[in-house]
Amino acid sequence: MNFNIMNANDELMLKLAHYFITVENYTPIVVKGVNSEVWLENLEAPYHIIRISSNHIHNQEQLDFDYFKIKKILSQIKKKTLSINLNTLNILVNTIDNLNTDIKDKNISSIAIEDLDAAWQNKNILEVFPKFKTKFLKDKEGLDLIINVTNDINTKTRKDSETFNSIFRPKKIIITPILILLCVLVFISMYIFGNGSQDTRTLLMFGANLKALVVNNKEIWRLFTSMFLHIGIIHLLCNMYALFILGRNLEGVLGKAKFLLVYLGSGMLGSLFSVVLSDSISAGASG
């Protein structure tokens, strides 16, 4: 059952807002001190701002004041969004015929539409939003319109929130503690199965980096294994503290696979530079 709780202009404004929010990914802007109008924002769309107004405008003086108000609100939005220019589409759904709605501003396009048919024939809308005819909410009106628009916008808001949370939710840190544990276990093993982390023979046995062995004996694997060796407890503690602080943040930003690639890649490059620049034994991510 439909109830006449809105006039035709309000219904058209609500349908337009529904289309731009649910189809074109615009977001409503809260603008204080305005009535009977909707402000929408999408800084990635051809029109960064869309303003839909059902305020009755019946003479040029009212139209001029309306444009003055638009510019004032746009200046506030520019400050909040740190934008220099905002391409704006101003849609008037309650304006009498024969009023010149053009505004002398290259960043504002203003159109007057009296009904849905006029909207479908408007080139400013159709050229920029080709889905307008097929995705527009046509059949609903009155209470059914309000319910459908509310449900659709709530559904879109929930999906956008889920997408946002999936992207920015703190990620579980796994690789960093595994790398720390591996370095600690290798360090302990050098004392169990060798003569400690500062013993040259033990370091070489566990894969320390030495130019003569890498170049002459082709023991390339030492470029990798030396990343997990540390000479002395101070060397281990300093490197593990740095890995704990920086590794967690970097893994959270890059993700597990990319972080591991960065860690191993930088470690291998460090080992390679050590071979090129030094003849001494090197171990650990920082040498």
CSV table of C-alpha atoms in Angstrom, one decimal:
chain,number,residue,atom,x,y,z
A,1,MET,CA,0.0,0.0,0.0
A,2,ASN,CA,1.3,3.5,-0.9
A,3,PHE,CA,0.7,6.6,1.0
A,4,ASN,CA,1.2,10.2,-0.4
A,5,ILE,CA,3.6,11.3,2.3
A,6,MET,CA,5.9,13.1,-0.2
A,7,ASN,CA,5.4,15.3,-3.1
A,8,ALA,CA,6.7,14.5,-6.6
A,9,ASN,CA,9.8,16.8,-6.2
A,10,ASP,CA,10.8,15.1,-3.0
A,11,GLU,CA,10.4,11.6,-4.5
A,12,LEU,CA,12.5,12.6,-7.5
A,13,MET,CA,15.2,14.0,-5.3
A,14,LEU,CA,15.2,10.8,-3.2
A,15,LYS,CA,15.4,8.6,-6.3
A,16,LEU,CA,18.3,10.6,-7.6
A,17,ALA,CA,20.1,10.4,-4.3
A,18,HIS,CA,19.5,6.6,-4.2
A,19,TYR,CA,21.0,6.2,-7.7
A,20,PHE,CA,24.1,8.2,-7.0
A,21,ILE,CA,24.8,6.6,-3.7
A,22,THR,CA,24.1,2.9,-4.5
A,23,VAL,CA,25.2,2.9,-8.2
A,24,GLU,CA,27.9,5.6,-8.5
A,25,ASN,CA,29.4,5.2,-5.1
A,26,TYR,CA,28.7,8.7,-3.8
A,27,THR,CA,28.7,9.4,-0.1
A,28,PRO,CA,26.3,11.7,1.6
A,29,ILE,CA,27.8,14.9,3.1
A,30,VAL,CA,26.4,16.4,6.3
A,31,VAL,CA,25.8,20.1,5.6
A,32,LYS,CA,24.4,22.1,8.5
A,33,GLY,CA,21.9,24.8,7.9
A,34,VAL,CA,20.3,23.5,4.7
A,35,ASN,CA,16.9,22.1,4.1
A,36,SER,CA,15.3,20.1,1.2
A,37,GLU,CA,18.6,19.3,-0.4
A,38,VAL,CA,21.2,16.5,-0.5
A,39,TRP,CA,24.9,16.8,-0.9
A,40,LEU,CA,27.0,13.9,-2.2
A,41,GLU,CA,30.7,13.4,-2.6
A,42,ASN,CA,32.9,11.1,-4.7
A,43,LEU,CA,36.3,12.6,-5.3
A,44,GLU,CA,37.1,9.9,-7.9
A,45,ALA,CA,34.1,10.5,-10.1
A,46,PRO,CA,33.9,13.1,-13.0
A,47,TYR,CA,31.6,15.2,-10.7
A,48,HIS,CA,33.3,15.3,-7.3
A,49,ILE,CA,30.2,16.8,-5.7
A,50,ILE,CA,26.5,16.4,-6.6
A,51,ARG,CA,24.0,18.7,-5.0
A,52,ILE,CA,20.3,17.9,-5.4
A,53,SER,CA,17.8,20.5,-4.3
A,54,SER,CA,14.0,20.6,-4.1
A,55,ASN,CA,13.9,24.1,-2.8
A,56,HIS,CA,11.3,26.1,-4.8
A,57,ILE,CA,13.0,28.7,-7.0
A,58,HIS,CA,10.7,30.9,-9.0
A,59,ASN,CA,12.7,34.0,-9.8
A,60,GLN,CA,16.2,35.1,-10.7
A,61,GLU,CA,16.9,36.6,-7.3
A,62,GLN,CA,16.2,33.3,-5.6
A,63,LEU,CA,18.4,31.6,-8.1
A,64,ASP,CA,21.3,34.0,-7.6
A,65,PHE,CA,21.1,33.5,-3.8
A,66,ASP,CA,21.0,29.7,-4.3
A,67,TYR,CA,24.3,29.9,-6.3
A,68,PHE,CA,25.8,32.1,-3.6
A,69,LYS,CA,24.9,29.5,-1.0
A,70,ILE,CA,26.4,26.7,-3.2
A,71,LYS,CA,29.7,28.5,-3.5
A,72,LYS,CA,29.9,29.1,0.2
A,73,ILE,CA,29.2,25.4,1.0
A,74,LEU,CA,31.7,24.3,-1.7
A,75,SER,CA,34.4,26.5,-0.1
A,76,GLN,CA,33.9,24.7,3.2
A,77,ILE,CA,34.0,21.3,1.5
A,78,LYS,CA,37.3,22.3,-0.2
A,79,LYS,CA,38.9,23.0,3.2
A,80,LYS,CA,37.8,19.7,4.7
A,81,THR,CA,38.9,17.6,1.7
A,82,LEU,CA,42.0,19.7,1.0
A,83,SER,CA,40.8,20.1,-2.6
A,84,ILE,CA,41.6,23.0,-5.0
A,85,ASN,CA,38.8,22.4,-7.5
A,86,LEU,CA,35.6,20.4,-7.1
A,87,ASN,CA,33.7,19.7,-10.2
A,88,THR,CA,30.1,20.0,-9.1
A,89,LEU,CA,26.7,19.0,-10.6
A,90,ASN,CA,23.9,21.1,-9.2
A,91,ILE,CA,20.5,19.5,-9.8
A,92,LEU,CA,17.4,21.6,-9.3
A,93,VAL,CA,14.1,19.6,-9.2
A,94,ASN,CA,11.7,22.5,-8.3
A,95,THR,CA,12.5,25.4,-10.6
A,96,ILE,CA,10.0,27.2,-12.8
A,97,ASP,CA,10.5,27.2,-16.6
A,98,ASN,CA,12.4,29.9,-18.5
A,99,LEU,CA,14.9,30.6,-15.7
A,100,ASN,CA,18.5,30.6,-16.9
A,101,THR,CA,20.2,28.1,-14.5
A,102,ASP,CA,23.7,28.5,-16.0
A,103,ILE,CA,26.3,29.7,-13.5
A,104,LYS,CA,29.5,31.5,-14.6
A,105,ASP,CA,31.8,29.0,-13.0
A,106,LYS,CA,33.7,26.4,-15.0
A,107,ASN,CA,33.6,24.0,-12.0
A,108,ILE,CA,29.8,24.0,-11.5
A,109,SER,CA,27.3,22.6,-13.9
A,110,SER,CA,23.7,23.4,-13.1
A,111,ILE,CA,20.6,21.7,-14.5
A,112,ALA,CA,16.9,22.0,-13.8
A,113,ILE,CA,14.7,18.9,-14.2
A,114,GLU,CA,11.0,18.9,-13.5
A,115,ASP,CA,10.4,15.1,-13.7
A,116,LEU,CA,12.0,11.7,-14.4
A,117,ASP,CA,11.5,12.0,-18.2
A,118,ALA,CA,13.4,15.2,-18.2
A,119,ALA,CA,16.2,13.6,-16.2
A,120,TRP,CA,16.5,10.7,-18.7
A,121,GLN,CA,16.8,13.2,-21.6
A,122,ASN,CA,19.4,15.4,-19.9
A,123,LYS,CA,22.8,15.1,-21.7
A,124,ASN,CA,24.8,16.3,-18.7
A,125,ILE,CA,23.6,13.3,-16.7
A,126,LEU,CA,23.5,10.6,-19.4
A,127,GLU,CA,27.0,11.4,-20.9
A,128,VAL,CA,28.6,11.1,-17.5
A,129,PHE,CA,26.4,8.4,-16.0
A,130,PRO,CA,25.5,5.9,-18.7
A,131,LYS,CA,23.9,3.5,-16.2
A,132,PHE,CA,21.3,6.2,-15.2
A,133,LYS,CA,18.4,4.8,-17.2
A,134,THR,CA,18.9,1.1,-16.4
A,135,LYS,CA,19.8,1.4,-12.8
A,136,PHE,CA,17.4,4.1,-11.7
A,137,LEU,CA,14.8,3.2,-9.1
A,138,LYS,CA,11.6,3.7,-11.1
A,139,ASP,CA,8.5,2.0,-9.8
A,140,LYS,CA,8.5,2.8,-6.1
A,141,GLU,CA,6.8,5.8,-4.5
A,142,GLY,CA,5.6,7.0,-1.2
A,143,LEU,CA,6.4,4.8,1.8
A,144,ASP,CA,7.6,2.0,-0.4
A,145,LEU,CA,10.2,4.4,-1.9
A,146,ILE,CA,11.4,5.4,1.6
A,147,ILE,CA,11.7,1.8,2.7
A,148,ASN,CA,13.6,0.7,-0.4
A,149,VAL,CA,15.9,3.6,-0.5
A,150,THR,CA,16.7,3.2,3.2
A,151,ASN,CA,17.3,-0.5,2.9
A,152,ASP,CA,19.5,-0.1,-0.2
A,153,ILE,CA,21.6,2.6,1.3
A,154,ASN,CA,22.0,0.7,4.6
A,155,THR,CA,23.1,-2.4,2.6
A,156,LYS,CA,25.7,-0.4,0.6
A,157,THR,CA,26.9,1.3,3.8
A,158,ARG,CA,27.4,-2.1,5.5
A,159,LYS,CA,29.3,-3.5,2.5
A,160,ASP,CA,31.5,-0.4,2.3
A,161,SER,CA,32.2,-0.8,6.1
A,162,GLU,CA,33.1,-4.5,5.7
A,163,THR,CA,35.4,-3.6,2.8
A,164,PHE,CA,37.1,-0.8,4.8
A,165,ASN,CA,37.5,-3.1,7.8
A,166,SER,CA,39.0,-5.9,5.7
A,167,ILE,CA,41.6,-3.5,4.3
A,168,PHE,CA,42.5,-1.6,7.5
A,169,ARG,CA,41.9,-4.3,10.1
A,170,PRO,CA,45.2,-5.0,12.0
A,171,LYS,CA,46.7,-8.1,10.3
A,172,LYS,CA,47.9,-11.0,12.3
A,173,ILE,CA,51.7,-10.9,12.6
A,174,ILE,CA,53.2,-14.3,11.9
A,175,ILE,CA,56.4,-14.0,9.8
A,176,THR,CA,58.2,-11.7,12.2
A,177,PRO,CA,58.0,-13.9,15.3
A,178,ILE,CA,58.9,-17.0,13.2
A,179,LEU,CA,62.0,-15.2,11.9
A,180,ILE,CA,63.0,-14.1,15.5
A,181,LEU,CA,62.4,-17.7,16.7
A,182,LEU,CA,64.5,-19.1,13.9
A,183,CYS,CA,67.4,-16.7,14.7
A,184,VAL,CA,67.3,-17.5,18.4
A,185,LEU,CA,67.2,-21.3,17.8
A,186,VAL,CA,70.2,-21.1,15.4
A,187,PHE,CA,72.0,-19.0,18.0
A,188,ILE,CA,71.3,-21.6,20.8
A,189,SER,CA,72.2,-24.5,18.5
A,190,MET,CA,75.7,-23.0,17.9
A,191,TYR,CA,76.3,-23.5,21.7
A,192,ILE,CA,74.8,-26.9,21.8
A,193,PHE,CA,76.4,-28.4,18.7
A,194,GLY,CA,79.5,-26.2,18.4
A,195,ASN,CA,81.7,-23.9,20.5
A,196,GLY,CA,79.4,-20.8,20.6
A,197,SER,CA,78.4,-17.9,18.3
A,198,GLN,CA,81.9,-16.3,18.4
A,199,ASP,CA,83.8,-19.3,17.4
A,200,THR,CA,85.0,-19.1,13.8
A,201,ARG,CA,84.8,-22.8,13.1
A,202,THR,CA,81.2,-23.0,14.5
A,203,LEU,CA,80.1,-20.0,12.5
A,204,LEU,CA,81.4,-21.5,9.3
A,205,MET,CA,79.8,-24.9,10.1
A,206,PHE,CA,76.4,-23.1,10.5
A,207,GLY,CA,76.8,-21.2,7.2
A,208,ALA,CA,78.6,-18.0,7.9
A,209,ASN,CA,79.4,-15.8,4.9
A,210,LEU,CA,83.0,-15.9,3.8
A,211,LYS,CA,84.2,-14.5,0.4
A,212,ALA,CA,86.7,-17.3,-0.2
A,213,LEU,CA,84.1,-20.0,0.3
A,214,VAL,CA,81.4,-18.3,-1.7
A,215,VAL,CA,83.6,-17.3,-4.6
A,216,ASN,CA,86.2,-20.1,-4.8
A,217,ASN,CA,84.1,-23.1,-3.5
A,218,LYS,CA,80.8,-21.8,-5.0
A,219,GLU,CA,79.1,-22.1,-1.7
A,220,ILE,CA,76.4,-19.7,-2.7
A,221,TRP,CA,74.0,-21.0,-0.1
A,222,ARG,CA,76.0,-19.1,2.6
A,223,LEU,CA,74.5,-15.8,1.3
A,224,PHE,CA,71.2,-17.2,2.6
A,225,THR,CA,72.2,-19.0,5.8
A,226,SER,CA,74.4,-16.2,7.1
A,227,MET,CA,71.2,-14.0,7.5
A,228,PHE,CA,70.2,-16.1,10.5
A,229,LEU,CA,73.6,-16.1,12.3
A,230,HIS,CA,74.7,-13.6,15.0
A,231,ILE,CA,78.1,-13.2,16.5
A,232,GLY,CA,77.6,-12.7,20.3
A,233,ILE,CA,74.5,-12.0,22.4
A,234,ILE,CA,74.7,-8.2,21.9
A,235,HIS,CA,74.5,-8.7,18.1
A,236,LEU,CA,71.5,-11.0,18.5
A,237,LEU,CA,69.6,-8.8,20.9
A,238,CYS,CA,70.1,-5.7,18.9
A,239,ASN,CA,69.0,-7.3,15.6
A,240,MET,CA,66.0,-9.1,17.2
A,241,TYR,CA,64.8,-5.9,18.9
A,242,ALA,CA,65.0,-4.0,15.6
A,243,LEU,CA,63.2,-6.9,13.8
A,244,PHE,CA,60.5,-6.9,16.5
A,245,ILE,CA,59.9,-3.2,16.3
A,246,LEU,CA,60.2,-2.7,12.5
A,247,GLY,CA,59.2,-6.1,11.3
A,248,ARG,CA,55.7,-6.0,12.9
A,249,ASN,CA,54.9,-2.7,11.3
A,250,LEU,CA,56.3,-3.6,7.9
A,251,GLU,CA,54.5,-7.0,7.9
A,252,GLY,CA,51.3,-5.3,8.8
A,253,VAL,CA,51.6,-2.9,5.9
A,254,LEU,CA,53.0,-5.2,3.2
A,255,GLY,CA,51.4,-8.5,4.2
A,256,LYS,CA,53.2,-11.7,4.9
A,257,ALA,CA,54.4,-12.7,1.5
A,258,LYS,CA,55.8,-9.3,0.5
A,259,PHE,CA,57.4,-8.7,3.9
A,260,LEU,CA,59.1,-12.1,3.7
A,261,LEU,CA,60.3,-11.2,0.2
A,262,VAL,CA,61.7,-7.9,1.4
A,263,TYR,CA,63.4,-9.5,4.4
A,264,LEU,CA,65.1,-12.3,2.4
A,265,GLY,CA,65.9,-10.0,-0.5
A,266,SER,CA,67.5,-7.3,1.6
A,267,GLY,CA,69.4,-10.0,3.6
A,268,MET,CA,70.7,-11.6,0.4
A,269,LEU,CA,71.8,-8.2,-0.9
A,270,GLY,CA,73.5,-7.5,2.4
A,271,SER,CA,75.4,-10.8,2.2
A,272,LEU,CA,76.4,-10.1,-1.4
A,273,PHE,CA,77.8,-6.7,-0.6
A,274,SER,CA,79.7,-8.3,2.3
A,275,VAL,CA,81.3,-10.7,-0.1
A,276,VAL,CA,82.2,-7.9,-2.5
A,277,LEU,CA,83.6,-5.5,0.1
A,278,SER,CA,85.1,-7.7,2.7
A,279,ASP,CA,87.2,-10.9,3.2
A,280,SER,CA,86.2,-11.4,6.8
A,281,ILE,CA,83.4,-13.7,8.2
A,282,SER,CA,80.0,-12.0,8.2
A,283,ALA,CA,76.8,-13.1,9.9
A,284,GLY,CA,73.4,-11.7,10.7
A,285,ALA,CA,71.0,-9.3,8.9
A,286,SER,CA,73.1,-6.3,9.7
A,287,GLY,CA,76.5,-7.9,9.1
